Coordinates of C-alpha atoms and ligand atoms in Angstrom, one line a residue:
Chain R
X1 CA 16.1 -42.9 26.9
X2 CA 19.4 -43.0 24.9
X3 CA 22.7 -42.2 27.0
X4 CA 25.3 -41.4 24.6
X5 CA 28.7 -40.7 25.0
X6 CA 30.3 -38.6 27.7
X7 CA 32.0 -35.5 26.3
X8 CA 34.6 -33.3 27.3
X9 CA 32.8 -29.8 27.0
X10 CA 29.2 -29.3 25.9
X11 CA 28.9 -26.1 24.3
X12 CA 25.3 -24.6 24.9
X13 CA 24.7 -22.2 22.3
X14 CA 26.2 -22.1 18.8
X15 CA 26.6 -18.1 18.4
X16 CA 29.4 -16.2 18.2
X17 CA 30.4 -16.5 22.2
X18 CA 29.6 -20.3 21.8
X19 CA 31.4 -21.0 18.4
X20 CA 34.5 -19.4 19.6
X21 CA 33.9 -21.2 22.6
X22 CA 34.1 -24.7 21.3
X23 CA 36.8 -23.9 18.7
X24 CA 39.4 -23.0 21.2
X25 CA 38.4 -25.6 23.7
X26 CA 39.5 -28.1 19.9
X27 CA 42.7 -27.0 20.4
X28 CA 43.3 -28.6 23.7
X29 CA 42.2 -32.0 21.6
X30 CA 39.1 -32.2 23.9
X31 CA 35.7 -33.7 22.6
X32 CA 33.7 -30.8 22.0
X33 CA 29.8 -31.1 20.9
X34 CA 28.1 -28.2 20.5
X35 CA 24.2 -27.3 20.7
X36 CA 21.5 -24.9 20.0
X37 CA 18.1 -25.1 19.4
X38 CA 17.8 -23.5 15.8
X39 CA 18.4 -25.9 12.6
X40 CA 21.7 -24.1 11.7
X41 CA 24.7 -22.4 13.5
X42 CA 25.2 -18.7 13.7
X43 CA 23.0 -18.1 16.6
X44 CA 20.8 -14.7 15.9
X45 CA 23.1 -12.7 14.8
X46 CA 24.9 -15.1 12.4
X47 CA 21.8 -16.8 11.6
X48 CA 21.9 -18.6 8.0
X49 CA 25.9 -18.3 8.7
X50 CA 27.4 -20.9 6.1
X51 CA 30.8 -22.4 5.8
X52 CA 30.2 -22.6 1.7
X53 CA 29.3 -18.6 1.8
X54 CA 30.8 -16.1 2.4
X55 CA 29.8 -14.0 6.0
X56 CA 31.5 -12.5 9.3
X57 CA 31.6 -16.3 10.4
X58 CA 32.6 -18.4 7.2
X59 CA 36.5 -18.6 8.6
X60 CA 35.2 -19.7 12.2
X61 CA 32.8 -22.4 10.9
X62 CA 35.6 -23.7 8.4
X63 CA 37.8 -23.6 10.9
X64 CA 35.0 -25.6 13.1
X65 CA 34.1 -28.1 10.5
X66 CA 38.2 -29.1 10.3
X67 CA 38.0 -30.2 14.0
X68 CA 37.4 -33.9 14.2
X69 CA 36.8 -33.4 17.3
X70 CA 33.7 -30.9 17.3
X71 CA 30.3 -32.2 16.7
X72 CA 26.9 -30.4 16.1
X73 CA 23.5 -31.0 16.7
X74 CA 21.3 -28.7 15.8
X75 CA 16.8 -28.2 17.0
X76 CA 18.2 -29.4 20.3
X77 CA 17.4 -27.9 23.8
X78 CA 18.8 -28.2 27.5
X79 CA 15.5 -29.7 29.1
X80 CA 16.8 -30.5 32.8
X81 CA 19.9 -31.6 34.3
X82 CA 21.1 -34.4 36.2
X83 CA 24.0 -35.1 38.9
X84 CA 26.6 -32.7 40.0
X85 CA 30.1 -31.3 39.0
X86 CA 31.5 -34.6 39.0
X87 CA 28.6 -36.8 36.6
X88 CA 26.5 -34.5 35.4
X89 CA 24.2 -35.6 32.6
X90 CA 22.0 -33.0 30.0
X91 CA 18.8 -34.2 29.0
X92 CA 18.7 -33.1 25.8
X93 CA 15.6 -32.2 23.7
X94 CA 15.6 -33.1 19.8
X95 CA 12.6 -33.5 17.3
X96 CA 13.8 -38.0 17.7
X97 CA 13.1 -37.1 21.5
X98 CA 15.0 -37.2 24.5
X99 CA 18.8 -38.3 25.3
X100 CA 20.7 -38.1 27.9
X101 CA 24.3 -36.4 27.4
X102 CA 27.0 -36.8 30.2
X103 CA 29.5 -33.8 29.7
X104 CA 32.4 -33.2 32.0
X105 CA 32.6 -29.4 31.5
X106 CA 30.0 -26.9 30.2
X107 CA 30.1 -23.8 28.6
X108 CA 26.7 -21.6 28.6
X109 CA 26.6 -19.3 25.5
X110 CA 22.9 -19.1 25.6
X111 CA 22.9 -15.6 24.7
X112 CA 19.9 -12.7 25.2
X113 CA 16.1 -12.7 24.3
X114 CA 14.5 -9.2 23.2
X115 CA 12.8 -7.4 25.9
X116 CA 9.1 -7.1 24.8
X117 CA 6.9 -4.5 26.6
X118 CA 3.4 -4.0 27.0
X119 CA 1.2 -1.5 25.2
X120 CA -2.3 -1.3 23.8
X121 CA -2.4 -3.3 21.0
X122 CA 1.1 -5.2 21.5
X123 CA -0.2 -8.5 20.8
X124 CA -1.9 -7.8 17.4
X125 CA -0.5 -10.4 14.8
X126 CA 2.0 -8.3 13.3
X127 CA 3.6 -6.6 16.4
X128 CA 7.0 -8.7 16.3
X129 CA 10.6 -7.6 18.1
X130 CA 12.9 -6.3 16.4
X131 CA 15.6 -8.4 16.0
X132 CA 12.7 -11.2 15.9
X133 CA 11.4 -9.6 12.2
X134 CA 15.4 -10.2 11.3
X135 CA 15.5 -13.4 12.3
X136 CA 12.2 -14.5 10.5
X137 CA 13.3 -12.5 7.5
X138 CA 16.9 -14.3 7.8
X139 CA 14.3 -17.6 7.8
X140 CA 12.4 -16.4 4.9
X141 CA 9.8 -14.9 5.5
X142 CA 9.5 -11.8 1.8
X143 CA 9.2 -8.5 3.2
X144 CA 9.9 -6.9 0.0
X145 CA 7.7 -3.8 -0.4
X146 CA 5.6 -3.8 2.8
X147 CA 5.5 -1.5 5.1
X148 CA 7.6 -1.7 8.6
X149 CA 8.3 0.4 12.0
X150 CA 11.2 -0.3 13.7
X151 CA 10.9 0.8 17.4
X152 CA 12.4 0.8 20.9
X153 CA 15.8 0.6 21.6
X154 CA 19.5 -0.1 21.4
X155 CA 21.4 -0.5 18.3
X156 CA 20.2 -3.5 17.4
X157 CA 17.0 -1.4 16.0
X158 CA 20.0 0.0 13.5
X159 CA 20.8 -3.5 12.4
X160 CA 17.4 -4.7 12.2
X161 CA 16.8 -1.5 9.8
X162 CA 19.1 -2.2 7.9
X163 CA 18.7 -5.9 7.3
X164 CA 15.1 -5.2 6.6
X165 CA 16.0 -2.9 3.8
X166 CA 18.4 -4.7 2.3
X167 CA 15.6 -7.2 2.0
X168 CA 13.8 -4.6 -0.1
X169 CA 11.4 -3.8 2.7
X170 CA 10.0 0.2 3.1
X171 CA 11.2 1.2 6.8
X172 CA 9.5 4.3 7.1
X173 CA 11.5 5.3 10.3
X174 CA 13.8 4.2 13.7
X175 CA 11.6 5.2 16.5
X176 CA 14.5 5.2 19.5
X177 CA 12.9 5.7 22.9
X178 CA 16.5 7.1 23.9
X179 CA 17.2 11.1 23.7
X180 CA 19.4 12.5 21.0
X181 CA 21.9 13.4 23.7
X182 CA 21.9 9.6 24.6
X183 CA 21.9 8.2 21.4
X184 CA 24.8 10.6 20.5
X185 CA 27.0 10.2 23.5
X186 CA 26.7 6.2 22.1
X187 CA 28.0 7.0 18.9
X188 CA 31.1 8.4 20.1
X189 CA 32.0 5.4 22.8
X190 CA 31.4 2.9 19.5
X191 CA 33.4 5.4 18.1
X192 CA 36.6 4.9 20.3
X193 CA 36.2 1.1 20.1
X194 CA 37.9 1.5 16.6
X195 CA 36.4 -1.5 14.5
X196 CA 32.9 -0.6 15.1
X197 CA 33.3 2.9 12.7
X198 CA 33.4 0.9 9.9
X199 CA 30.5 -1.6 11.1
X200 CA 28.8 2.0 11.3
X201 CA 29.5 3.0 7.9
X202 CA 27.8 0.3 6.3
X203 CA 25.0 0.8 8.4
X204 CA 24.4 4.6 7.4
X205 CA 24.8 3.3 3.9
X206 CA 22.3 0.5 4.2
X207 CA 19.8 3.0 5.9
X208 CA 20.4 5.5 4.1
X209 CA 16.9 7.7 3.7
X210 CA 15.2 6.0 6.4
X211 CA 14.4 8.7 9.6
X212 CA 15.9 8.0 13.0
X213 CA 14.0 9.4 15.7
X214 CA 15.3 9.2 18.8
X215 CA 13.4 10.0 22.0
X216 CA 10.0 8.5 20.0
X217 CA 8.2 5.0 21.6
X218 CA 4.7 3.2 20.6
X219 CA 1.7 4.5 22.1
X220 CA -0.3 1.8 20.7
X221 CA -0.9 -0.5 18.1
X222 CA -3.9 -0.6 16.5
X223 CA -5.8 -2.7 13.8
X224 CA -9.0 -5.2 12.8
X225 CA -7.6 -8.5 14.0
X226 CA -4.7 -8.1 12.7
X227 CA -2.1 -4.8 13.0
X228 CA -2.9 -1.9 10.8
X229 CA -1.7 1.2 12.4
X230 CA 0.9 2.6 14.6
X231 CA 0.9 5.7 16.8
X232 CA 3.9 6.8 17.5
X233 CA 4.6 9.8 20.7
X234 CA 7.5 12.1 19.7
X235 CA 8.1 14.7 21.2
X236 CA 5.0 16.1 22.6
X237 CA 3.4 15.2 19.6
X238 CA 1.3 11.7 18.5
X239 CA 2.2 10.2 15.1
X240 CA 0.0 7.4 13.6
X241 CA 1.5 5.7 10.9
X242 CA -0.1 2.5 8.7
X243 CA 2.1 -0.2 8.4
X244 CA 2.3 -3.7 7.8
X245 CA 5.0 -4.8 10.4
X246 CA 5.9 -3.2 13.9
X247 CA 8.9 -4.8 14.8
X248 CA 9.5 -3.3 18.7
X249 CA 12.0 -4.4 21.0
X250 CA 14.1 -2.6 24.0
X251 CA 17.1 -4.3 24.2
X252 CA 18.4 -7.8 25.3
X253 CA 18.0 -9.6 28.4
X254 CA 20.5 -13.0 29.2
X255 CA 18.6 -15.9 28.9
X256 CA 20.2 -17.4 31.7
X257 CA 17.4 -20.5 31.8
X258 CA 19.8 -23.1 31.5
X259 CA 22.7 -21.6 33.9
X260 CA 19.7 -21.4 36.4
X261 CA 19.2 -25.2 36.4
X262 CA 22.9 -25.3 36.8
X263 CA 22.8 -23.5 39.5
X264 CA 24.9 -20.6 38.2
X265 CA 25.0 -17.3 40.7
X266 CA 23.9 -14.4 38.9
X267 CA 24.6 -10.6 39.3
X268 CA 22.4 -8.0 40.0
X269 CA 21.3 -6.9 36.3
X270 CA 20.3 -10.6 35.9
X271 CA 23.2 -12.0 34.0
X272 CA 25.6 -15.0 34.7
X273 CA 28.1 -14.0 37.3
X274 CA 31.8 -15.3 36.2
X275 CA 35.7 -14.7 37.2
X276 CA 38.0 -13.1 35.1
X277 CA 38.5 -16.8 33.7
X278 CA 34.5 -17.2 32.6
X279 CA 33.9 -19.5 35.2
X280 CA 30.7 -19.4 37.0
X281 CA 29.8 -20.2 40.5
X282 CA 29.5 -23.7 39.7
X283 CA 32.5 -25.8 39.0
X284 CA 32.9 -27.1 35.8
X285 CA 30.3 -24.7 34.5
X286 CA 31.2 -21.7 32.1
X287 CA 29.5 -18.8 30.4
X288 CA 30.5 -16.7 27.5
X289 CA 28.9 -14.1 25.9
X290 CA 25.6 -12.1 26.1
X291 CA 24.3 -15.1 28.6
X292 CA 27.3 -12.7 31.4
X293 CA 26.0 -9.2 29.9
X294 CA 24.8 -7.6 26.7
X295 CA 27.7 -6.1 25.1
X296 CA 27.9 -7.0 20.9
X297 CA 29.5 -9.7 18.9
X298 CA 33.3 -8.9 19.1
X299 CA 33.0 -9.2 23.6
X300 CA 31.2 -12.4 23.0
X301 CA 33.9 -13.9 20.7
X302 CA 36.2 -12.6 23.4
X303 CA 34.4 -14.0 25.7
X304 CA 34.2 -17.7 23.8
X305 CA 37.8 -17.4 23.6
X306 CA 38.5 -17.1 27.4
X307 CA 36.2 -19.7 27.9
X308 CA 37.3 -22.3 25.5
X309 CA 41.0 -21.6 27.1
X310 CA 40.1 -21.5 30.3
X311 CA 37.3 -25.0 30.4
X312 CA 40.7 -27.2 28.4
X313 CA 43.1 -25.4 30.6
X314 CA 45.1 -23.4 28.2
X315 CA 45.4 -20.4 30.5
X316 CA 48.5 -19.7 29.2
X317 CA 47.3 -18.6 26.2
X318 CA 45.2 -15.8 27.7
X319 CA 48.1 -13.4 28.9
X320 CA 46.1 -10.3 27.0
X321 CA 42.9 -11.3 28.0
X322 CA 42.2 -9.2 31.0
X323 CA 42.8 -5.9 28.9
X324 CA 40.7 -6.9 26.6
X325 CA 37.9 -7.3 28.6
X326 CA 38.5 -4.4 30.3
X327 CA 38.5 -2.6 27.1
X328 CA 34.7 -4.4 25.6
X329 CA 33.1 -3.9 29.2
X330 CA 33.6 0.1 28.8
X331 CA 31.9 -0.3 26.1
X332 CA 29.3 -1.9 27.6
X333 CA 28.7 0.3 30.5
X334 CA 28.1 3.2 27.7
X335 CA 25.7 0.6 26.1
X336 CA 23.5 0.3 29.4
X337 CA 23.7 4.1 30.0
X338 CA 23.3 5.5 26.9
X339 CA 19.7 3.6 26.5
X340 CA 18.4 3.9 29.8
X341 CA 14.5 2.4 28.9
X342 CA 12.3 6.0 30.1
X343 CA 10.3 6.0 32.8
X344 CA 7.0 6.8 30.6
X345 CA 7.3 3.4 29.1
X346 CA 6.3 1.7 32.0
X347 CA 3.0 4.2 31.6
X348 CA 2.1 2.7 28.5
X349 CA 0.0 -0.1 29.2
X350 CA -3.5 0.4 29.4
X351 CA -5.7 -1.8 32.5
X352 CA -6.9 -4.1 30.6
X353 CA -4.0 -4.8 28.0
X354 CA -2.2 -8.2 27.9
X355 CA 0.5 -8.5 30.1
X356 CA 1.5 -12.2 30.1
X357 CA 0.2 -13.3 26.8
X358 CA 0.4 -17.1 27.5
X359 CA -2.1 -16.7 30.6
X360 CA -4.0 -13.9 29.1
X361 CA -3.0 -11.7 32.4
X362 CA -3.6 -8.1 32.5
X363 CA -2.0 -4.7 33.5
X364 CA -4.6 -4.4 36.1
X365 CA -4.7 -7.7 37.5
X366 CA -0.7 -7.6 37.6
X367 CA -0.5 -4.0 39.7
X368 CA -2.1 -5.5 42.4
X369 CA 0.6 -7.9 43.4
X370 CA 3.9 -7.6 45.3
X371 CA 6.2 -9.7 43.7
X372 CA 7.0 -12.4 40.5
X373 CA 6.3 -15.1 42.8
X374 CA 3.1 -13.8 44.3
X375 CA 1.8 -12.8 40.6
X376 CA 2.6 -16.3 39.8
X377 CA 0.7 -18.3 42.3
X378 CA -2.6 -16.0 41.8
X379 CA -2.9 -15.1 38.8
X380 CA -0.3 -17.7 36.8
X381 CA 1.2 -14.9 35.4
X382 CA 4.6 -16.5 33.9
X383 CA 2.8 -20.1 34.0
X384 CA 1.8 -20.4 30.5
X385 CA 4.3 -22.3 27.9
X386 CA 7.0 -19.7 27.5
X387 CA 7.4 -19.8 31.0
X388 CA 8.0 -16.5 31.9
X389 CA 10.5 -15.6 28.9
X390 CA 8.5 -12.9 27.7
X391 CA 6.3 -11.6 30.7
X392 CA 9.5 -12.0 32.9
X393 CA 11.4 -8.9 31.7
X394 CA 8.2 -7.1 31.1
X395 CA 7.2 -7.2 34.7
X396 CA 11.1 -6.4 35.5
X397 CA 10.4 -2.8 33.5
X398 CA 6.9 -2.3 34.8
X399 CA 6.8 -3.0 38.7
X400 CA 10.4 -3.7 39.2
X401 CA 10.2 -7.7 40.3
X402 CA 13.2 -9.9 39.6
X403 CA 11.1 -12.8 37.8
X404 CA 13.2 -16.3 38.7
X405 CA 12.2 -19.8 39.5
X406 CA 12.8 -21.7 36.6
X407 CA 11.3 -24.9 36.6
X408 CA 12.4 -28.3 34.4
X409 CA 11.7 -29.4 32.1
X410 CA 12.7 -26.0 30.5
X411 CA 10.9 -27.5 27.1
X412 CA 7.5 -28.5 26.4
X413 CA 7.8 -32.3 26.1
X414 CA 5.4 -34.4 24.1
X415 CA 4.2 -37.1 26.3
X416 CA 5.3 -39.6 23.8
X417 CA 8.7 -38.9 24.6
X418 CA 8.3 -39.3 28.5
X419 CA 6.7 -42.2 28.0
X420 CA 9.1 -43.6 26.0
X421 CA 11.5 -43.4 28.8
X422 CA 9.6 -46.1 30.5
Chain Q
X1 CA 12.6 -26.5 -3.1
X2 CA 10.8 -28.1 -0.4
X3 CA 6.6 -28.5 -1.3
X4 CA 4.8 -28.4 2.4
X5 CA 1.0 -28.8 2.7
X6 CA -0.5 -25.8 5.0
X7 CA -4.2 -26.1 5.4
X8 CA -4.3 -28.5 2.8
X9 CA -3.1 -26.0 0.2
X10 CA 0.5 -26.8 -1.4
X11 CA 2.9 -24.1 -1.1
X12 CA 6.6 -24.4 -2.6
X13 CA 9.1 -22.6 -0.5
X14 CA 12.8 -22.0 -0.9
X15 CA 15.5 -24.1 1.2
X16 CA 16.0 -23.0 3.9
X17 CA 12.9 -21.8 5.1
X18 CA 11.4 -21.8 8.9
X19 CA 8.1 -23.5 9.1
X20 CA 6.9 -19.9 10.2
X21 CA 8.0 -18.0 7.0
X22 CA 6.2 -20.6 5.1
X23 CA 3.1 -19.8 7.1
X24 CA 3.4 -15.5 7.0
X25 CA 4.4 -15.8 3.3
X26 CA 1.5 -17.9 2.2
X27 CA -0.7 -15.2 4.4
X28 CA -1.2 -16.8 7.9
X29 CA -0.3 -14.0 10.4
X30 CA -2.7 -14.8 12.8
X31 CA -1.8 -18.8 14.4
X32 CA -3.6 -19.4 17.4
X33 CA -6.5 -17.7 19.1
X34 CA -5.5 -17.1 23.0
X35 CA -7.5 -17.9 26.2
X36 CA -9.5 -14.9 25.6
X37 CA -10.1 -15.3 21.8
X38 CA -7.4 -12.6 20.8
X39 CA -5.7 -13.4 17.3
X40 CA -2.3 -14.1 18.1
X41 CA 0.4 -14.3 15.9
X42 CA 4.3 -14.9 16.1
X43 CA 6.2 -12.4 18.7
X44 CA 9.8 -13.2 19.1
X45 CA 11.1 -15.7 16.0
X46 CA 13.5 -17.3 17.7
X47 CA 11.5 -20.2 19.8
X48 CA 11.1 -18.2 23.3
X49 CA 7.6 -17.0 23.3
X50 CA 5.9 -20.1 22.0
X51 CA 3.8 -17.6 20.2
X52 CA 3.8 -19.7 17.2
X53 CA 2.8 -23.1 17.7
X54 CA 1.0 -24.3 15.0
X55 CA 0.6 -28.8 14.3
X56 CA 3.1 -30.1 12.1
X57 CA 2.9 -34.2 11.3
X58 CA 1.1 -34.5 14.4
X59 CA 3.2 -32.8 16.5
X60 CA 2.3 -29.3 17.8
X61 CA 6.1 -27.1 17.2
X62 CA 7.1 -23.9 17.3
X63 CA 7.5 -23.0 13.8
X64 CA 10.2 -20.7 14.1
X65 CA 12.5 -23.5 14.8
X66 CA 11.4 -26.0 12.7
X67 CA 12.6 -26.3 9.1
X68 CA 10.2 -26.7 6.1
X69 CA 10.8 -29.9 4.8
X70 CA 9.1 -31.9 1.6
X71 CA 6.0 -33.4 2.0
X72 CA 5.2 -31.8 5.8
X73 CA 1.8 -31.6 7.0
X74 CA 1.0 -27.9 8.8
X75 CA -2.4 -27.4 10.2
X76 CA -3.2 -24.5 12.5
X77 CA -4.5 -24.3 15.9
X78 CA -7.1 -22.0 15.1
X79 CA -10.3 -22.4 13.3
X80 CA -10.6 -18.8 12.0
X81 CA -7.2 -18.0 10.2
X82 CA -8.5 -15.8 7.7
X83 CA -6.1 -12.9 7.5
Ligands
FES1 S1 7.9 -16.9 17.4 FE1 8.4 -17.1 19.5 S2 8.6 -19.2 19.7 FE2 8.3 -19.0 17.6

């Protein structure tokens, strides 16, 4: 395996926590190399982002791209670690195979995944996540004219909408599991953020026509093989719509995979714990963004920023920090309450739907344990190749586990590329 | 414009497209057939679910993260694709 050279700060993530992240941490005149696993840099929500086109993150990448001192490697994954706070080595994961990358310092902006949840027909080709149909579509994949539901929850589904549209797709509605009341009370705190009203301007313009329903969630997704139909509950009434896409997701979870390996403490909703400064529990180790707690794209470059200082040393430069943060985690907390998943979600699956979808596991077979560890041993729920990513936060919702244990590598290898190790 | 093979049937798609697009625009929805024979397709687009894994040169990938590229060889991992 190929050791290259040791760097100052490996930047795990190249979204907007992790671009900040690395461009601040420049400053110090630090070595900064920065990872993710998709071809480009953006992360999600900046996906496609280009330094030649104009975007929310052209400035930042231009910015990036005059450091001689960043680097970027892009279709390349934490697999396992090695060492401790004082030599620690990444085994990184590329399509030329495995290297090994001392870094000094670390800074996790590994962002969220969508929460999926289970319901009859949830695993029709077809059914996608929300902000999974944006990404694809961001990818190419031509959604002009067909037919989509966007359903579940947060305001991500308001982006997704939007994006869809603008790609000339027919949304034929927002189904939001949250009340009105809820939905409403979000508005305002978004509101008092100042910045986000005019982010919600060009939203209403962009979905304009399309119906929001708020307190409306899939029943179940139904279709020959592939999806065809939708029934939505709203209200006390069913609604079965055709459509070509359902794109369902309820909200973002931290993918905190690679901060596990680290060894990184985490808090009770599941996300990287850190200090006012973004460090972790670990020494040496950082985390910025949605990896510490779902909160948007302005608290994640916050974040970045804090943790670019703080990982080079440059605390002097954060004298306003601390109100800052104060200010995007008020936000938030009106976030988390304002889209409180409902209880009758957890109802939906049927006994024999699909719970982990890599193991084929079912509703029924998964009531009957205790725990994420004691599903896993009998009935290898969480065993399959996403390794619990998408069952994890499913079972979270549905029987209340905390699913853990993550297990290197955290990557399907090729055997070819273990071997070649040797 | 990058010119992939998918099933043996050329399809031209523009820069900058995933592997996966490539595969849903030319019709393939359905990738893999699971333990239990359900049609599975892709579920999260952003290489977590491992939904998507379809054989590339060889190599089984998840499409969502791998770019199309000139001259690439896709082949499913299913037999019956028709969708
Ligand atoms: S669609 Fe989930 S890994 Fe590609």
């Amino acid at each position: 395996m190929r050791t290259d050279a040791p760097v100052d700060i490996a930047v795990i993530g190249a979204g907007p926590a992790g671009l900040t992240a690395a461009l601040h941490a420049a400053r110090s005149g630090a070595d900064v190399l920065v990872i993710d696993a998709q071809p480009g840099r953006g992360g999600q929500i900046w996906r496609g982002a280009h330094a030649d086109r104009p975007g929310p993150a052209t400035t930042l990448l231009r910015e990036l791209d005059a450091c001689p001192n960043v680097r970027w490697r892009g279709q390349t994954e934490v697999a396992w670690v090695e060492g401790d706070g004082t030599h620690r080595e990444l085994i990184l994961s590329s399509p030329e195979g495995l290297s090994r990358q001392p870094a000094r310092r670390v800074i996790l902006a590994t962002g969220a995944v969508e929460r999926f949840l289970p319901f009859p027909g949830w695993t029709l080709p077809g059914v996608v996540g929300a902000g999974a149909l944006q990404a694809m579509v961001k990818a190419g994949l031509v959604v002009r004219g067909q037919r989509v539901v966007v359903a579940g929850s947060g305001p991500l589904l308001l982006a997704v909408a939007a994006g869809l549209r603008t790609a000339g797709a027919v949304v034929l509605g927002v189904a939001e599991q949250a009340p009105m009341v809820s939905a409403a009370r979000f508005g305002l705190a978004a509101a008092r953020l100042g910045g986000k009203t005019r982010e919600a301007a060009g939203l209403a313009w962009a979905l304009r026509g399309v119906p929001y329903w708020p307190g409306t969630y899939p029943l179940h997704a139904d279709g020959d093989g592939h999806l065809e139909t939708v029934t939505l509950r709203r209200g006390g009434r069913d609604v079965t719509l055709e459509c070509d896409w359902l794109a369902a997701g309820f909200g973002l979870v931290p993918e905190t995979r690679v901060a596990a390996l680290l060894g990184c403490a985490l808090t009770d909703s599941g996300a990287v714990r850190v200090d006012a400064w973004s460090q972790t529990s670990v020494p040496g180790v950082y985390a910025a963004g949605e990896v510490t707690g779902v909160g948007g794209v302005d608290m994640a470059c916050h974040e970045g920023r804090v943790a670019g200082c703080a990982a080079t040393g440059q605390i002097e430069r954060l004298s306003d920090a601390a109100a800052t943060s104060a200010r995007h985690r008020a936000f938030q907390t009106a976030l988390d309450t304002a889209f409180t998943l409902r209880p009758e979600l957890r109802a939906l699956p049927s006994p024999d739907t699909t719970v982990c979808r890599c193991e084929d596991v079912t509703h029924a077979t998964l009531r009957g344990q205790h725990s994420w560890t004691e599903a896993k041993l009998k009935t290898r729920c969480g065993m399959g190749t996403c390794q619990g990513r998408v069952c994890g936060p499913a079972t979270e919702t549905l029987y209340g586990w905390r699913f853990s244990g993550v297990r290197p590598p955290l990557v399907p290898l090729p055997l070819s590329d273990l071997l070649a190790d040797h | 414009m990058p010119e992939l093979m998918i099933e043996g049937r050329a399809v031209t798609v523009a820069e900058g497209t995933s592997v996966l697009a490539a595969l849903q625009n030319a019709g393939y929805r359905t990738l893999r057939h699971s333990r239990s024979g359900e049609p599975r397709g892709a579920l999260c687009g952003m290489g977590s679910c491992h939904e998507c894994r379809a054989v590339v040169d060889g190599r089984i990938v998840r499409t969502c993260v791998t770019p199309a590229r000139n001259g690439q060889r896709v082949t499913l991992l299913t037999g019956d694709h028709a969708d």
